[in-house]
Structure formats: C-alpha cells, structure tokens
Amino acid sequence: MFKLFTANFWDVTARLILRNKIIILLGIITVTYLFSTQWDNMRFTYTEANLLPDDHHVNVTYNNFLKTFGEEGNLIVLGVKDSTLFTVDKLNAWNKLSESFKQYDGVETVISIKDLQKLVKDDANEKFSLNPFIKDSISSIKELDILQDELFNKYPFYDNFLFNKATKTIRSAIYLEKDIVNTSARKDFVVTVLIPEIEAFQDATNLDVRISGMPYIRTLNSQNIIDEINLFVIAALLVTSIIFFFFFRSFRATFISLIVVCIGVMWTLGILGLLNYEITVLTALIPPLIIVIGIPNCIFLINKYQHEVKLHGNKVKSLQRVITKIGNATLMTNVTTASGFATFILTESTLLKEFGTVASLSILAIFILCLLIIPIVYSFLPYPKDRHLEHLNKRWIGGFVNWMERMVKQKRIAIYTTSLILLIASIIGIYQIKISGSLIEDMPQESDFVNDVRFFEKEFNGIMPLEIMIDTKRKKGVMKLSTLKRMNELEDLIIETPELSKPISVVSLVKYSKQAYYNGNPKFYQIPTSQENSFILSYAKNSTSNVDLLNNFVDSTGQYARITTFMKDIGTDKMEAIEEALQNKINKVFPKDRYNVTMTGKALVFQKGTKYLVKNLAISLSLAIFLISLFMAYMFRSGRMIIVSLIPNLLPLLVTAGLMGYLGVPIKPSTILVFSIAFGISVDDTIHFLAKYRQELQANHWKIKVSVYGALRETGVSMFYTSIVLFFGFSVFTISSFGGTVALGALVSATLLFAMLSNLLLLPSLLLSLERSIANKEVLKKPAINIIPEADEME
C-alpha cells in the first residue's frame, strides 16, 4: 500500500511540476526575493562562541561574576619592546598616543605610564594621596632616568601590569565601555580609530606596536570569518563547476547547476536572517557546504535526463522519469544527510543547535530547488546535442569499476585483512587523541593579531582572563586581615605557576598601602600585621584617592573580591591541571562555611565548553547512527542488513579518528563536527548500493553473486562521481586561515574517500561472504520505501 502511495506520489509530483512550470518558477523567484529581504537581519557574531548551554553551572557562575564586577573582556592592550622608546621624544609620543584615545566615545578609561600614580603618605592629614609619576611630560634625560628607576625598582605594585622590568617592555591599557564590548560599536572603534592611530604612530616613530586583548582579537577574527565566507563560496563554485564540466563537458549543464546552488546559498542566508542567528565560524561554513552537497544532486538529475533522452528520445517522458525515478532516491539521500546535521539540534549547545538547524533546513531546500528547477529549465531547452551526451559513452571510468569487481571477486581476504589492520591501527591512534580547549588555536596562526598574542604571552604571561571570585558571606568581609592573608596565600600559588600572569587584586593595593605608609620603601610591599593594619586602615579611611582603585577589585558592599590573572594559550590538559591545583589550594585555604570561592573567566568557560562538546559528540553521532539505522530498517525491513550497512560506514569514521591521533589533530569544536557530517553523507552511498542490490536480486531471481556484481557496476560510477565532487568540494575548506576549518575540510574529505572505497569494496564483500545468512526472505521482502521504482526494475 505504501509503495503504491509512493509511486503515485511521485507520478503526481512529476505532473504538477511539468504542468505548472511558470507558476513554480515565479514561486521560486518570489521566495528568493522574500529570503533576500531577511539578509539585513544577518549579523556577525561579536563574541567568541559559547559552547555551553545557558543554564550550565559554568555559565551561571560566569554570569554571576559579570553581574558583580561587569564585563571582564573589555581590555585592549598596546605594547612596545624597544630600547629606543626610553628617549624623551618617543616616550612623550607614546604617552600622547595613549592619552588621545580618552577622547573617543566608547572608551571608559586609558592607563599608560603617564597615568601611573604614587601612593604617598600625608602625615599632616593622616591620609594617603596620589601623585603622578609624570606631571606633564618628560623634558630631560635626567627625568627619564629617575622615572625608569622608580618604575623598575621602587614600585612592585605596577610590575607586570604596565611594564615588564626584566625585558623593559611597556604597555598601555585601554578599557572600553562595557555596554559596547559585544556590539558593532566595538568594531567601529577598533577598525576606524585604533588601527589607523597605531599605524600613524608607527610611521612617525619607527616603533613596532603590538596590539591585543579580547575586543581586538574578536573584531579581527570576526572580519576574517566574513572574508572567508566569500572566499569559500567562490572557491566551492569554481571547484565544483570545473569537476562538473569535466564529467559532462557541457557549459549549459554546468551553468544550470551553478544557478541552482547559488539560489540555494541565497536561501541559506535568508534562513539565517529569518531565524535571526549570528554568523559564527560554524554557520559561515553552511553556504559553501550547500554548494558541495547540491552539485551531486544536479549530477544525478542531469545524468538521468541525458541517459533517458539518449535511450528513447522523448524529452517530456525523460523529464517525467527524472522526477519519478531520481526524485525518491535523492530525497532519501538528502534526508539522511540532513539527519546527520539535524542531530546537533538535540544537543544543549546554542552554537551547535543553530548550526544543525540552518544546515538541515538548507540541505532540504537545495533538494527541492534541484528537483524543481532542473526539469523545468530543461523543458524549455532544445534536445541535448550529441556532444552533450558523449560522456555517457566514456570508458575511462571502466578501468576503475573493473578493478573494484576484480578485488571483490578475487581479493576478498585481502580486503578483510586490510580492514582489520586499519581497525586495529585506528583504535591505537584513537587513544592518542587529545582534547583542545584553546581559544586562539583555530584562529589564523600567521596573522598579526595572533603573533601579537604570542608576544604578550611571552612578555606578560598571557591575555586570556582567569577570574577567581571570593564571597566572604558578609559585608566588608574582604578587608578583614584574615581574608587578605588567605587571598595572598592563593596568589603565591598563581605567581609560582608559569602559565599564569602576576595576579591583580585588593591584596596588591593593601601591600602598596603598607609600602606607602613606610614612605615608599619597596621592602615593605607586603601584607601588614594586625597592629600595622589598624594604622594603615585609619590612613586609608581618610583617603578618597583609593576609592577608584578599590572599585576594580572589591564590590560596593565589600562582600565580594576578585583575583584577576591572565593565562597563556595552553592545551586542555595543562589547563585542567592548573584548575585542579588552584581548587585544591582554595579548598585548603578558604573554609567552605565562611567563604564561597569560584573560578571563572573566558579561558575557563571555553575549556569547559570544549569538554562539553566532546560528550555531545558521542550523543550526536549515536543519534545519527540510530536515526539512519531506523531509516534503513524501515526501508529494507532487515536487522541483519542494518549491521551489514553500518560496518562500512563506521570503519571510515574510526580510521579518521585514528589519523587524528597519529597526526596530532586534537578534538576541538571544529573537528568534532567531522564525524556526524561525514556519516550523514557517506551513508548515502550505502543506500544507493543496497537499493540497487535489492533490485538486482529481484531481476536475477535471487542470485546473490550476479546481483552484487551488477549493483557494483551500476552504482560504482555514480558513487565515484559524487565522491570526487564531495572530496574536492570539502577540500575547499583547507584554504582557510582557520586551523579548525582546515582540519574539518581535510578530515571530512578523507573520511568520504575512505567511505567510498569501503562501500565499493567492503560492503559487496560482506554481502558475498554472508550470502547464506542474509539472503533470505526477510531481506528480500518488498521494502517499505522503494528507492528505485519498479519501472526501472522492469528495464
């Protein structure tokens, strides 16, 4: 009954398409126009990807920190490491440059060498006051020498904050307004103000200025994503059109296919705008993906049309058969591919949900466009010329098909042995895979801004914020001497950790206050004793100059304090070890009944997000396998066939995972996608082969060997064509400047190549070896879904 309904459905569909050509074309134009009106809603992401669910405890902790102390990622740093900076003219020019940024909207404050203040004891009024190191500007070498001596030798409070006394590296800090950090205003400041000002300064002084900080990194990274969308789309169109033309030798067929996939890209961008999703490093991959996945649909449809025209010369009949015969097969393969992407929707990660939603909808959209546009356009065109049909007679692919048939007939043991060796080697390789939680690892490694990150890592031990928030559970509990001593003990561990920068907190300010109390003697830069604390606090209470400094480290109630350090861009393993060491110290130093201490910050959030994604990898891949297994079960009504069909599709995934281990490619947000994407696409070949195999069984009176070889010869060519398109299509991503995108393109390409060979060698070998156990009535029953219509079977 269902089979009859399916056949009738496609017959009706063919008639509707061919009888309503103008209406359908107008409808496509209208829908494309409506989608184009949604392009204005597209926006590029202004934050790094948050890989965790909104209600995850790590995100909750981070958001609580932001509520207490505000946005932490609002710092841009400028740095210079050059001995010639310490001349009167150049240092004044440096201070003038830093001062100039204060005038711009969106800048909260700027701190440079000129803004540094000495905390000075005022005995007459029993208070502390702030005096600038530089009152106006440096006017002589003598003043410059005094300044260097004071900065590098007498005031440890500022060491590793605006300068590194060991290497004489100087930097300035620009704090943006917190409400513009995650908006387009940030990009306007960085691109139109910051970069031009820095370039002009470099030209005037011949100093090499390094720039870093999360707002700067995010801005340039987002711009790279924007640039690469255009690059990928153009490259994907170019590569796939060249391959398409090589197969068909027809400009007309190539042009029609390009029109179809270009409309598909326009629809994809419209879906992004309609759903109001941000364009991230993942969603930026979808437009070229649609081109790569759409071209094989065009190959199937156009190839079938030309084959039918050559067979009987009736154009209308040929177009009708294209829809009725190929429509069902391409629907099934597109559904399985979309299912591979759709499994990401079931994860709790917003980033993956949006990627899965847009990708799966776009794949179904490109199927609909191919099915509608290609038959309709060809109905208006004249009959294909003889040169357009020449590719149907080409024999160059015959050598490849004969080789496959020979291997399956004569070298089955070699196929199994090779598969087993690959399996064992892959399992060994899998145990060598590492997990990477690095925020900048996937960014363009040769770019100036990544080189600047490395510079600041070397000079100041990193720019990735790691925050520790201490809740004393009582108002004004932070300034208790017992709390300060506990914080100081924790800071000692941070200082001893090479991957972390010198911490900044209220503890440093208290130490600075003691130094000031003892007339600036650097030997007294330390936590005061109980007796000293009462005297120093009396001075501090009379001072108004400390209020602004204190606000950065303690909340308005005095209950919460923060310790800020910066982390190098290190791997997940090291990060976890540091986190564990800090947590052990926290547990030891801060009693849980009196303090609630939490670690957070961008570095930690990203690392936890990567770990979370690894767990979701297993879930999404398992869901993909489960969904496609259900589909195969419903289609073939055979549990044994499910197992036989999964083996050649899971082996390539294991081989790819093994390669990642051997080649040192870590599991990270970009490479996690490889497995579900590749599985969803590679299983299409299995469906085509098994559908043809079942048809051959019926045509050859259940003779398995004849049927396997027949299916191999029939499907081998089309599987080879589409696999080549997919291989080179995904290889386009290897031209990316993002390491993760390069790895994604290379790994998916390799996996699909393995999958093609596995489906053409291992799958038929299994069918032949297990013929007695699977060639029974259970397998040979009429399938619930007839991939290849009976008309084809009759032929």
JSON list of C-alpha atoms in Angstrom, two decimals, residues 231-397:
[
{"chain": "A", "resi": 231, "resn": "LEU", "atom": "CA", "xyz": [36.33, 33.03, -0.39]},
{"chain": "A", "resi": 232, "resn": "PHE", "atom": "CA", "xyz": [34.70, 29.66, 0.36]},
{"chain": "A", "resi": 233, "resn": "VAL", "atom": "CA", "xyz": [31.63, 30.32, -1.78]},
{"chain": "A", "resi": 234, "resn": "ILE", "atom": "CA", "xyz": [33.73, 31.41, -4.77]},
{"chain": "A", "resi": 235, "resn": "ALA", "atom": "CA", "xyz": [36.19, 28.52, -4.33]},
{"chain": "A", "resi": 236, "resn": "ALA", "atom": "CA", "xyz": [33.38, 25.96, -3.91]},
{"chain": "A", "resi": 237, "resn": "LEU", "atom": "CA", "xyz": [31.62, 27.24, -7.03]},
{"chain": "A", "resi": 238, "resn": "LEU", "atom": "CA", "xyz": [34.86, 27.19, -9.00]},
{"chain": "A", "resi": 239, "resn": "VAL", "atom": "CA", "xyz": [35.99, 23.72, -7.93]},
{"chain": "A", "resi": 240, "resn": "THR", "atom": "CA", "xyz": [32.61, 22.01, -8.27]},
{"chain": "A", "resi": 241, "resn": "SER", "atom": "CA", "xyz": [31.87, 23.66, -11.63]},
{"chain": "A", "resi": 242, "resn": "ILE", "atom": "CA", "xyz": [35.25, 22.53, -13.03]},
{"chain": "A", "resi": 243, "resn": "ILE", "atom": "CA", "xyz": [34.64, 18.95, -11.89]},
{"chain": "A", "resi": 244, "resn": "PHE", "atom": "CA", "xyz": [31.06, 19.09, -13.15]},
{"chain": "A", "resi": 245, "resn": "PHE", "atom": "CA", "xyz": [32.21, 20.33, -16.56]},
{"chain": "A", "resi": 246, "resn": "PHE", "atom": "CA", "xyz": [34.91, 17.65, -16.67]},
{"chain": "A", "resi": 247, "resn": "PHE", "atom": "CA", "xyz": [32.23, 14.98, -16.21]},
{"chain": "A", "resi": 248, "resn": "PHE", "atom": "CA", "xyz": [29.56, 16.43, -18.53]},
{"chain": "A", "resi": 249, "resn": "ARG", "atom": "CA", "xyz": [31.58, 18.54, -21.00]},
{"chain": "A", "resi": 250, "resn": "SER", "atom": "CA", "xyz": [28.60, 20.90, -21.20]},
{"chain": "A", "resi": 251, "resn": "PHE", "atom": "CA", "xyz": [28.63, 24.62, -20.40]},
{"chain": "A", "resi": 252, "resn": "ARG", "atom": "CA", "xyz": [24.84, 24.59, -20.37]},
{"chain": "A", "resi": 253, "resn": "ALA", "atom": "CA", "xyz": [24.57, 21.83, -17.74]},
{"chain": "A", "resi": 254, "resn": "THR", "atom": "CA", "xyz": [27.31, 23.47, -15.68]},
{"chain": "A", "resi": 255, "resn": "PHE", "atom": "CA", "xyz": [25.63, 26.88, -15.79]},
{"chain": "A", "resi": 256, "resn": "ILE", "atom": "CA", "xyz": [22.22, 25.43, -14.79]},
{"chain": "A", "resi": 257, "resn": "SER", "atom": "CA", "xyz": [23.78, 23.66, -11.83]},
{"chain": "A", "resi": 258, "resn": "LEU", "atom": "CA", "xyz": [25.56, 26.83, -10.70]},
{"chain": "A", "resi": 259, "resn": "ILE", "atom": "CA", "xyz": [22.30, 28.78, -10.88]},
{"chain": "A", "resi": 260, "resn": "VAL", "atom": "CA", "xyz": [20.60, 26.16, -8.69]},
{"chain": "A", "resi": 261, "resn": "VAL", "atom": "CA", "xyz": [23.27, 26.11, -5.97]},
{"chain": "A", "resi": 262, "resn": "CYS", "atom": "CA", "xyz": [23.57, 29.93, -6.00]},
{"chain": "A", "resi": 263, "resn": "ILE", "atom": "CA", "xyz": [19.84, 30.19, -5.29]},
{"chain": "A", "resi": 264, "resn": "GLY", "atom": "CA", "xyz": [20.39, 27.58, -2.57]},
{"chain": "A", "resi": 265, "resn": "VAL", "atom": "CA", "xyz": [23.05, 29.81, -1.00]},
{"chain": "A", "resi": 266, "resn": "MET", "atom": "CA", "xyz": [20.66, 32.78, -1.16]},
{"chain": "A", "resi": 267, "resn": "TRP", "atom": "CA", "xyz": [18.02, 30.72, 0.64]},
{"chain": "A", "resi": 268, "resn": "THR", "atom": "CA", "xyz": [20.55, 29.66, 3.27]},
{"chain": "A", "resi": 269, "resn": "LEU", "atom": "CA", "xyz": [21.45, 33.27, 4.01]},
{"chain": "A", "resi": 270, "resn": "GLY", "atom": "CA", "xyz": [17.73, 34.05, 4.13]},
{"chain": "A", "resi": 271, "resn": "ILE", "atom": "CA", "xyz": [17.15, 31.26, 6.67]},
{"chain": "A", "resi": 272, "resn": "LEU", "atom": "CA", "xyz": [19.97, 32.69, 8.82]},
{"chain": "A", "resi": 273, "resn": "GLY", "atom": "CA", "xyz": [18.35, 36.12, 8.70]},
{"chain": "A", "resi": 274, "resn": "LEU", "atom": "CA", "xyz": [14.83, 34.81, 9.22]},
{"chain": "A", "resi": 275, "resn": "LEU", "atom": "CA", "xyz": [15.86, 32.88, 12.33]},
{"chain": "A", "resi": 276, "resn": "ASN", "atom": "CA", "xyz": [17.91, 35.88, 13.49]},
{"chain": "A", "resi": 277, "resn": "TYR", "atom": "CA", "xyz": [21.01, 33.74, 14.03]},
{"chain": "A", "resi": 278, "resn": "GLU", "atom": "CA", "xyz": [24.51, 35.14, 14.23]},
{"chain": "A", "resi": 279, "resn": "ILE", "atom": "CA", "xyz": [27.09, 34.19, 11.61]},
{"chain": "A", "resi": 280, "resn": "THR", "atom": "CA", "xyz": [29.71, 32.26, 13.55]},
{"chain": "A", "resi": 281, "resn": "VAL", "atom": "CA", "xyz": [32.76, 30.26, 12.49]},
{"chain": "A", "resi": 282, "resn": "LEU", "atom": "CA", "xyz": [30.38, 27.27, 12.10]},
{"chain": "A", "resi": 283, "resn": "THR", "atom": "CA", "xyz": [27.37, 28.84, 10.35]},
{"chain": "A", "resi": 284, "resn": "ALA", "atom": "CA", "xyz": [29.82, 30.54, 7.96]},
{"chain": "A", "resi": 285, "resn": "LEU", "atom": "CA", "xyz": [30.59, 27.06, 6.59]},
{"chain": "A", "resi": 286, "resn": "ILE", "atom": "CA", "xyz": [26.98, 26.34, 5.54]},
{"chain": "A", "resi": 287, "resn": "PRO", "atom": "CA", "xyz": [26.81, 28.34, 2.24]},
{"chain": "A", "resi": 288, "resn": "PRO", "atom": "CA", "xyz": [29.78, 26.50, 0.66]},
{"chain": "A", "resi": 289, "resn": "LEU", "atom": "CA", "xyz": [28.50, 23.24, 2.17]},
{"chain": "A", "resi": 290, "resn": "ILE", "atom": "CA", "xyz": [25.23, 23.72, 0.29]},
{"chain": "A", "resi": 291, "resn": "ILE", "atom": "CA", "xyz": [27.18, 24.14, -2.97]},
{"chain": "A", "resi": 292, "resn": "VAL", "atom": "CA", "xyz": [29.21, 21.00, -2.30]},
{"chain": "A", "resi": 293, "resn": "ILE", "atom": "CA", "xyz": [26.13, 18.93, -1.36]},
{"chain": "A", "resi": 294, "resn": "GLY", "atom": "CA", "xyz": [23.89, 20.43, -4.06]},
{"chain": "A", "resi": 295, "resn": "ILE", "atom": "CA", "xyz": [26.14, 19.62, -7.03]},
{"chain": "A", "resi": 296, "resn": "PRO", "atom": "CA", "xyz": [25.81, 15.81, -6.59]},
{"chain": "A", "resi": 297, "resn": "ASN", "atom": "CA", "xyz": [22.02, 16.25, -6.71]},
{"chain": "A", "resi": 298, "resn": "CYS", "atom": "CA", "xyz": [22.45, 18.06, -10.02]},
{"chain": "A", "resi": 299, "resn": "ILE", "atom": "CA", "xyz": [24.74, 15.30, -11.30]},
{"chain": "A", "resi": 300, "resn": "PHE", "atom": "CA", "xyz": [22.15, 12.61, -10.54]},
{"chain": "A", "resi": 301, "resn": "LEU", "atom": "CA", "xyz": [19.26, 14.52, -12.14]},
{"chain": "A", "resi": 302, "resn": "ILE", "atom": "CA", "xyz": [21.04, 15.78, -15.26]},
{"chain": "A", "resi": 303, "resn": "ASN", "atom": "CA", "xyz": [22.80, 12.46, -15.84]},
{"chain": "A", "resi": 304, "resn": "LYS", "atom": "CA", "xyz": [19.46, 10.63, -15.63]},
{"chain": "A", "resi": 305, "resn": "TYR", "atom": "CA", "xyz": [17.80, 13.10, -18.01]},
{"chain": "A", "resi": 306, "resn": "GLN", "atom": "CA", "xyz": [20.54, 12.72, -20.60]},
{"chain": "A", "resi": 307, "resn": "HIS", "atom": "CA", "xyz": [20.52, 8.94, -20.22]},
{"chain": "A", "resi": 308, "resn": "GLU", "atom": "CA", "xyz": [16.74, 8.83, -20.78]},
{"chain": "A", "resi": 309, "resn": "VAL", "atom": "CA", "xyz": [16.91, 11.16, -23.79]},
{"chain": "A", "resi": 310, "resn": "LYS", "atom": "CA", "xyz": [19.57, 9.01, -25.38]},
{"chain": "A", "resi": 311, "resn": "LEU", "atom": "CA", "xyz": [17.52, 5.88, -24.64]},
{"chain": "A", "resi": 312, "resn": "HIS", "atom": "CA", "xyz": [14.22, 6.85, -26.26]},
{"chain": "A", "resi": 313, "resn": "GLY", "atom": "CA", "xyz": [14.48, 10.47, -27.47]},
{"chain": "A", "resi": 314, "resn": "ASN", "atom": "CA", "xyz": [11.25, 11.65, -25.77]},
{"chain": "A", "resi": 315, "resn": "LYS", "atom": "CA", "xyz": [12.07, 14.83, -23.81]},
{"chain": "A", "resi": 316, "resn": "VAL", "atom": "CA", "xyz": [8.82, 15.04, -21.82]},
{"chain": "A", "resi": 317, "resn": "LYS", "atom": "CA", "xyz": [8.95, 11.37, -20.91]},
{"chain": "A", "resi": 318, "resn": "SER", "atom": "CA", "xyz": [12.61, 11.80, -19.92]},
{"chain": "A", "resi": 319, "resn": "LEU", "atom": "CA", "xyz": [11.88, 14.72, -17.61]},
{"chain": "A", "resi": 320, "resn": "GLN", "atom": "CA", "xyz": [8.97, 12.86, -16.04]},
{"chain": "A", "resi": 321, "resn": "ARG", "atom": "CA", "xyz": [11.20, 9.85, -15.37]},
{"chain": "A", "resi": 322, "resn": "VAL", "atom": "CA", "xyz": [13.89, 12.10, -13.88]},
{"chain": "A", "resi": 323, "resn": "ILE", "atom": "CA", "xyz": [11.40, 13.22, -11.24]},
{"chain": "A", "resi": 324, "resn": "THR", "atom": "CA", "xyz": [9.73, 9.85, -10.59]},
{"chain": "A", "resi": 325, "resn": "LYS", "atom": "CA", "xyz": [12.92, 7.76, -10.55]},
{"chain": "A", "resi": 326, "resn": "ILE", "atom": "CA", "xyz": [15.63, 10.05, -9.22]},
{"chain": "A", "resi": 327, "resn": "GLY", "atom": "CA", "xyz": [13.35, 12.21, -7.05]},
{"chain": "A", "resi": 328, "resn": "ASN", "atom": "CA", "xyz": [12.78, 9.47, -4.49]},
{"chain": "A", "resi": 329, "resn": "ALA", "atom": "CA", "xyz": [16.43, 8.43, -4.37]},
{"chain": "A", "resi": 330, "resn": "THR", "atom": "CA", "xyz": [17.72, 11.99, -3.97]},
{"chain": "A", "resi": 331, "resn": "LEU", "atom": "CA", "xyz": [15.05, 12.69, -1.34]},
{"chain": "A", "resi": 332, "resn": "MET", "atom": "CA", "xyz": [16.22, 9.72, 0.72]},
{"chain": "A", "resi": 333, "resn": "THR", "atom": "CA", "xyz": [19.90, 10.62, 0.42]},
{"chain": "A", "resi": 334, "resn": "ASN", "atom": "CA", "xyz": [19.27, 14.27, 1.25]},
{"chain": "A", "resi": 335, "resn": "VAL", "atom": "CA", "xyz": [17.15, 13.28, 4.26]},
{"chain": "A", "resi": 336, "resn": "THR", "atom": "CA", "xyz": [19.95, 11.08, 5.61]},
{"chain": "A", "resi": 337, "resn": "THR", "atom": "CA", "xyz": [22.50, 13.86, 5.06]},
{"chain": "A", "resi": 338, "resn": "ALA", "atom": "CA", "xyz": [20.19, 16.38, 6.75]},
{"chain": "A", "resi": 339, "resn": "SER", "atom": "CA", "xyz": [19.72, 13.91, 9.62]},
{"chain": "A", "resi": 340, "resn": "GLY", "atom": "CA", "xyz": [23.47, 13.90, 10.23]},
{"chain": "A", "resi": 341, "resn": "PHE", "atom": "CA", "xyz": [23.35, 17.66, 10.70]},
{"chain": "A", "resi": 342, "resn": "ALA", "atom": "CA", "xyz": [19.99, 17.69, 12.49]},
{"chain": "A", "resi": 343, "resn": "THR", "atom": "CA", "xyz": [21.35, 15.62, 15.39]},
{"chain": "A", "resi": 344, "resn": "PHE", "atom": "CA", "xyz": [23.18, 18.76, 16.56]},
{"chain": "A", "resi": 345, "resn": "ILE", "atom": "CA", "xyz": [19.76, 20.32, 17.24]},
{"chain": "A", "resi": 346, "resn": "LEU", "atom": "CA", "xyz": [19.26, 17.82, 20.07]},
{"chain": "A", "resi": 347, "resn": "THR", "atom": "CA", "xyz": [22.39, 19.00, 21.92]},
{"chain": "A", "resi": 348, "resn": "GLU", "atom": "CA", "xyz": [22.13, 21.70, 24.58]},
{"chain": "A", "resi": 349, "resn": "SER", "atom": "CA", "xyz": [24.72, 23.94, 22.92]},
{"chain": "A", "resi": 350, "resn": "THR", "atom": "CA", "xyz": [23.16, 27.01, 21.29]},
{"chain": "A", "resi": 351, "resn": "LEU", "atom": "CA", "xyz": [26.05, 27.20, 18.81]},
{"chain": "A", "resi": 352, "resn": "LEU", "atom": "CA", "xyz": [25.52, 23.62, 17.59]},
{"chain": "A", "resi": 353, "resn": "LYS", "atom": "CA", "xyz": [21.71, 23.92, 17.63]},
{"chain": "A", "resi": 354, "resn": "GLU", "atom": "CA", "xyz": [21.84, 26.91, 15.29]},
{"chain": "A", "resi": 355, "resn": "PHE", "atom": "CA", "xyz": [24.35, 25.18, 13.02]},
{"chain": "A", "resi": 356, "resn": "GLY", "atom": "CA", "xyz": [22.27, 21.99, 12.88]},
{"chain": "A", "resi": 357, "resn": "THR", "atom": "CA", "xyz": [19.01, 23.85, 12.26]},
{"chain": "A", "resi": 358, "resn": "VAL", "atom": "CA", "xyz": [20.27, 26.00, 9.39]},
{"chain": "A", "resi": 359, "resn": "ALA", "atom": "CA", "xyz": [22.30, 23.21, 7.77]},
{"chain": "A", "resi": 360, "resn": "SER", "atom": "CA", "xyz": [19.50, 20.63, 7.80]},
{"chain": "A", "resi": 361, "resn": "LEU", "atom": "CA", "xyz": [16.90, 23.11, 6.51]},
{"chain": "A", "resi": 362, "resn": "SER", "atom": "CA", "xyz": [19.29, 24.29, 3.79]},
{"chain": "A", "resi": 363, "resn": "ILE", "atom": "CA", "xyz": [20.01, 20.72, 2.63]},
{"chain": "A", "resi": 364, "resn": "LEU", "atom": "CA", "xyz": [16.29, 20.01, 2.25]},
{"chain": "A", "resi": 365, "resn": "ALA", "atom": "CA", "xyz": [15.89, 23.37, 0.48]},
{"chain": "A", "resi": 366, "resn": "ILE", "atom": "CA", "xyz": [18.62, 22.60, -2.06]},
{"chain": "A", "resi": 367, "resn": "PHE", "atom": "CA", "xyz": [16.96, 19.24, -2.78]},
{"chain": "A", "resi": 368, "resn": "ILE", "atom": "CA", "xyz": [13.65, 20.98, -3.51]},
{"chain": "A", "resi": 369, "resn": "LEU", "atom": "CA", "xyz": [15.37, 23.56, -5.73]},
{"chain": "A", "resi": 370, "resn": "CYS", "atom": "CA", "xyz": [17.21, 20.87, -7.72]},
{"chain": "A", "resi": 371, "resn": "LEU", "atom": "CA", "xyz": [14.06, 18.83, -8.19]},
{"chain": "A", "resi": 372, "resn": "LEU", "atom": "CA", "xyz": [12.05, 21.83, -9.39]},
{"chain": "A", "resi": 373, "resn": "ILE", "atom": "CA", "xyz": [14.50, 23.95, -11.37]},
{"chain": "A", "resi": 374, "resn": "ILE", "atom": "CA", "xyz": [16.44, 21.35, -13.38]},
{"chain": "A", "resi": 375, "resn": "PRO", "atom": "CA", "xyz": [13.44, 19.56, -15.02]},
{"chain": "A", "resi": 376, "resn": "ILE", "atom": "CA", "xyz": [11.66, 22.87, -15.64]},
{"chain": "A", "resi": 377, "resn": "VAL", "atom": "CA", "xyz": [14.69, 24.59, -17.22]},
{"chain": "A", "resi": 378, "resn": "TYR", "atom": "CA", "xyz": [15.43, 21.56, -19.41]},
{"chain": "A", "resi": 379, "resn": "SER", "atom": "CA", "xyz": [11.81, 21.52, -20.54]},
{"chain": "A", "resi": 380, "resn": "PHE", "atom": "CA", "xyz": [12.37, 24.95, -22.15]},
{"chain": "A", "resi": 381, "resn": "LEU", "atom": "CA", "xyz": [15.70, 23.98, -23.72]},
{"chain": "A", "resi": 382, "resn": "PRO", "atom": "CA", "xyz": [16.18, 22.09, -27.01]},
{"chain": "A", "resi": 383, "resn": "TYR", "atom": "CA", "xyz": [17.25, 18.46, -27.08]},
{"chain": "A", "resi": 384, "resn": "PRO", "atom": "CA", "xyz": [20.80, 17.88, -25.86]},
{"chain": "A", "resi": 385, "resn": "LYS", "atom": "CA", "xyz": [23.31, 17.77, -28.71]},
{"chain": "A", "resi": 386, "resn": "ASP", "atom": "CA", "xyz": [25.40, 14.69, -29.38]},
{"chain": "A", "resi": 387, "resn": "ARG", "atom": "CA", "xyz": [28.44, 16.27, -27.75]},
{"chain": "A", "resi": 388, "resn": "HIS", "atom": "CA", "xyz": [26.41, 16.76, -24.55]},
{"chain": "A", "resi": 389, "resn": "LEU", "atom": "CA", "xyz": [25.79, 13.01, -24.41]},
{"chain": "A", "resi": 390, "resn": "GLU", "atom": "CA", "xyz": [29.31, 11.88, -25.22]},
{"chain": "A", "resi": 391, "resn": "HIS", "atom": "CA", "xyz": [30.22, 11.48, -21.55]},
{"chain": "A", "resi": 392, "resn": "LEU", "atom": "CA", "xyz": [27.69, 8.62, -21.31]},
{"chain": "A", "resi": 393, "resn": "ASN", "atom": "CA", "xyz": [29.91, 6.57, -23.63]},
{"chain": "A", "resi": 394, "resn": "LYS", "atom": "CA", "xyz": [33.22, 7.28, -21.94]},
{"chain": "A", "resi": 395, "resn": "ARG", "atom": "CA", "xyz": [35.16, 4.20, -20.95]},
{"chain": "A", "resi": 396, "resn": "TRP", "atom": "CA", "xyz": [37.89, 5.76, -18.83]},
{"chain": "A", "resi": 397, "resn": "ILE", "atom": "CA", "xyz": [35.92, 5.01, -15.66]}
]
